[in-house]
Amino acid sequence: MFFPEGQVRVFLYGQPVNMRLSFDGLYALAKHVMHQDPLSGNLFAFINRRATQIRVLYFDRSGLCVWAKRLEQGRLVSNWADVKSCEMDWTGLKLLLEGIEPKQVRKRYKKPGTGTQNQRVHPAKTL
């Protein structure tokens, strides 16, 4: 089963990957292209060109594991031009697996004393 720890780091590879790659190929990408240690316990996510499949490589203290998901409809990534190699947390990976791409992270509130007042925005009235 795929149950990573809550504090695990996830590295997303920002280019399309051939899904015929398995343990050795994904290990080589993580080690030599991403310059990370695949045996560190971190997760490494790789997505195919059509963005319909994802593979996650990780080390579980006894060996390398590859977890895969194939979507029946929809895409994991809407536009490859917006995707860059990056580090995310476990929550970010869960959002990616559900097809949610956070474009911009905004806080829902501001700390008191920042100089601007929070204003309530009223929705437009419909006729």
mmCIF file of C-alpha atoms in Angstrom:
data_model
loop_
_atom_site.group_PDB
_atom_site.id
_atom_site.type_symbol
_atom_site.label_atom_id
_atom_site.label_comp_id
_atom_site.label_asym_id
_atom_site.label_seq_id
_atom_site.Cartn_x
_atom_site.Cartn_y
_atom_site.Cartn_z
ATOM 1 C CA MET A 1 0.000 0.000 0.000
ATOM 2 C CA PHE A 2 1.007 3.617 -0.552
ATOM 3 C CA PHE A 3 1.043 5.348 2.850
ATOM 4 C CA PRO A 4 3.851 7.929 3.029
ATOM 5 C CA GLU A 5 4.596 9.868 6.179
ATOM 6 C CA GLY A 6 3.106 13.329 6.640
ATOM 7 C CA GLN A 7 6.447 15.168 6.602
ATOM 8 C CA VAL A 8 7.706 13.597 3.386
ATOM 9 C CA ARG A 9 9.101 15.810 0.628
ATOM 10 C CA VAL A 10 7.767 15.363 -2.907
ATOM 11 C CA PHE A 11 9.746 16.355 -5.993
ATOM 12 C CA LEU A 12 7.817 16.849 -9.236
ATOM 13 C CA TYR A 13 9.767 16.404 -12.463
ATOM 14 C CA GLY A 14 8.781 19.320 -14.706
ATOM 15 C CA GLN A 15 9.015 17.626 -18.110
ATOM 16 C CA PRO A 16 7.003 14.819 -19.719
ATOM 17 C CA VAL A 17 8.388 11.345 -19.026
ATOM 18 C CA ASN A 18 8.075 8.145 -21.033
ATOM 19 C CA MET A 19 5.898 5.843 -18.910
ATOM 20 C CA ARG A 20 7.824 2.796 -20.118
ATOM 21 C CA LEU A 21 10.532 3.794 -17.635
ATOM 22 C CA SER A 22 10.466 1.724 -14.492
ATOM 23 C CA PHE A 23 12.660 1.518 -11.395
ATOM 24 C CA ASP A 24 16.068 2.068 -13.001
ATOM 25 C CA GLY A 25 14.981 4.755 -15.466
ATOM 26 C CA LEU A 26 13.079 6.794 -12.883
ATOM 27 C CA TYR A 27 15.942 6.337 -10.405
ATOM 28 C CA ALA A 28 18.382 7.731 -13.006
ATOM 29 C CA LEU A 29 16.165 10.776 -13.643
ATOM 30 C CA ALA A 30 15.884 11.507 -9.930
ATOM 31 C CA LYS A 31 19.598 11.030 -9.285
ATOM 32 C CA HIS A 32 21.260 12.591 -12.335
ATOM 33 C CA VAL A 33 18.740 15.083 -13.738
ATOM 34 C CA MET A 34 17.006 16.269 -10.559
ATOM 35 C CA HIS A 35 20.229 15.923 -8.494
ATOM 36 C CA GLN A 36 18.413 14.280 -5.565
ATOM 37 C CA ASP A 37 19.059 11.061 -3.658
ATOM 38 C CA PRO A 38 16.245 8.587 -4.451
ATOM 39 C CA LEU A 39 17.212 6.498 -1.409
ATOM 40 C CA SER A 40 16.476 9.377 0.991
ATOM 41 C CA GLY A 41 12.818 8.431 1.483
ATOM 42 C CA ASN A 42 11.512 11.359 -0.565
ATOM 43 C CA LEU A 43 8.888 10.859 -3.271
ATOM 44 C CA PHE A 44 9.586 11.612 -6.940
ATOM 45 C CA ALA A 45 6.589 12.216 -9.219
ATOM 46 C CA PHE A 46 6.764 11.819 -13.004
ATOM 47 C CA ILE A 47 3.936 12.597 -15.467
ATOM 48 C CA ASN A 48 3.557 11.486 -19.093
ATOM 49 C CA ARG A 49 3.209 13.855 -22.080
ATOM 50 C CA ARG A 50 -0.591 13.593 -22.300
ATOM 51 C CA ALA A 51 -0.770 14.160 -18.511
ATOM 52 C CA THR A 52 -3.014 11.143 -18.054
ATOM 53 C CA GLN A 53 -0.551 9.010 -16.071
ATOM 54 C CA ILE A 54 1.670 9.606 -13.072
ATOM 55 C CA ARG A 55 4.332 7.431 -11.476
ATOM 56 C CA VAL A 56 5.769 8.026 -8.038
ATOM 57 C CA LEU A 57 9.147 6.528 -7.133
ATOM 58 C CA TYR A 58 10.062 6.139 -3.472
ATOM 59 C CA PHE A 59 12.275 4.104 -1.170
ATOM 60 C CA ASP A 60 10.541 2.365 1.749
ATOM 61 C CA ARG A 61 13.644 1.201 3.719
ATOM 62 C CA SER A 62 13.636 -2.218 2.051
ATOM 63 C CA GLY A 63 13.651 -1.338 -1.643
ATOM 64 C CA LEU A 64 12.463 0.957 -4.380
ATOM 65 C CA CYS A 65 8.738 1.150 -5.059
ATOM 66 C CA VAL A 66 6.842 2.576 -8.020
ATOM 67 C CA TRP A 67 3.254 3.662 -7.548
ATOM 68 C CA ALA A 68 1.226 4.448 -10.681
ATOM 69 C CA LYS A 69 -2.102 6.062 -11.494
ATOM 70 C CA ARG A 70 -3.845 6.315 -14.876
ATOM 71 C CA LEU A 71 -6.775 8.652 -15.322
ATOM 72 C CA GLU A 72 -9.776 7.425 -17.284
ATOM 73 C CA GLN A 73 -10.741 11.005 -18.137
ATOM 74 C CA GLY A 74 -9.256 14.442 -17.596
ATOM 75 C CA ARG A 75 -5.639 15.461 -17.099
ATOM 76 C CA LEU A 76 -3.262 15.874 -14.197
ATOM 77 C CA VAL A 77 -1.683 18.982 -15.742
ATOM 78 C CA SER A 78 -3.546 21.436 -17.971
ATOM 79 C CA ASN A 79 -0.526 23.057 -19.663
ATOM 80 C CA TRP A 80 3.069 21.778 -19.705
ATOM 81 C CA ALA A 81 4.366 25.335 -20.218
ATOM 82 C CA ASP A 82 3.280 26.145 -16.642
ATOM 83 C CA VAL A 83 4.926 23.070 -15.083
ATOM 84 C CA LYS A 84 8.405 23.346 -13.588
ATOM 85 C CA SER A 85 10.454 20.943 -11.529
ATOM 86 C CA CYS A 86 9.582 21.804 -7.976
ATOM 87 C CA GLU A 87 9.328 20.551 -4.430
ATOM 88 C CA MET A 88 5.959 20.179 -2.762
ATOM 89 C CA ASP A 89 4.538 18.539 0.323
ATOM 90 C CA TRP A 90 2.229 15.547 0.671
ATOM 91 C CA THR A 91 -0.841 17.786 0.419
ATOM 92 C CA GLY A 92 0.382 19.204 -2.897
ATOM 93 C CA LEU A 93 0.777 15.686 -4.275
ATOM 94 C CA LYS A 94 -2.734 14.751 -3.145
ATOM 95 C CA LEU A 95 -4.105 17.839 -4.903
ATOM 96 C CA LEU A 96 -2.184 16.925 -8.061
ATOM 97 C CA LEU A 97 -3.545 13.370 -7.957
ATOM 98 C CA GLU A 98 -7.076 14.771 -7.745
ATOM 99 C CA GLY A 99 -6.453 17.072 -10.718
ATOM 100 C CA ILE A 100 -6.337 20.317 -8.737
ATOM 101 C CA GLU A 101 -3.648 22.757 -9.838
ATOM 102 C CA PRO A 102 -3.173 25.628 -7.410
ATOM 103 C CA LYS A 103 -2.180 28.571 -9.621
ATOM 104 C CA GLN A 104 -1.634 31.041 -6.810
ATOM 105 C CA VAL A 105 -1.548 30.555 -3.082
ATOM 106 C CA ARG A 106 -3.362 33.315 -1.239
ATOM 107 C CA LYS A 107 -4.094 33.719 2.417
ATOM 108 C CA ARG A 108 -7.738 34.071 3.271
ATOM 109 C CA TYR A 109 -7.047 36.703 5.906
ATOM 110 C CA LYS A 110 -4.449 39.287 6.785
ATOM 111 C CA LYS A 111 -2.753 39.665 10.126
ATOM 112 C CA PRO A 112 -3.977 42.575 12.252
ATOM 113 C CA GLY A 113 -1.820 45.662 12.064
ATOM 114 C CA THR A 114 -0.610 45.186 8.486
ATOM 115 C CA GLY A 115 -1.983 48.602 7.518
ATOM 116 C CA THR A 116 -4.881 47.525 5.319
ATOM 117 C CA GLN A 117 -8.356 46.702 6.467
ATOM 118 C CA ASN A 118 -10.068 43.530 5.383
ATOM 119 C CA GLN A 119 -13.029 44.463 3.224
ATOM 120 C CA ARG A 120 -15.968 42.237 2.635
ATOM 121 C CA VAL A 121 -16.746 41.731 -1.034
ATOM 122 C CA HIS A 122 -20.420 41.454 -1.896
ATOM 123 C CA PRO A 123 -21.369 39.166 -4.782
ATOM 124 C CA ALA A 124 -22.993 40.740 -7.812
ATOM 125 C CA LYS A 125 -26.761 40.836 -7.653
ATOM 126 C CA THR A 126 -28.571 38.697 -10.182
ATOM 127 C CA LEU A 127 -31.806 39.749 -11.836
#
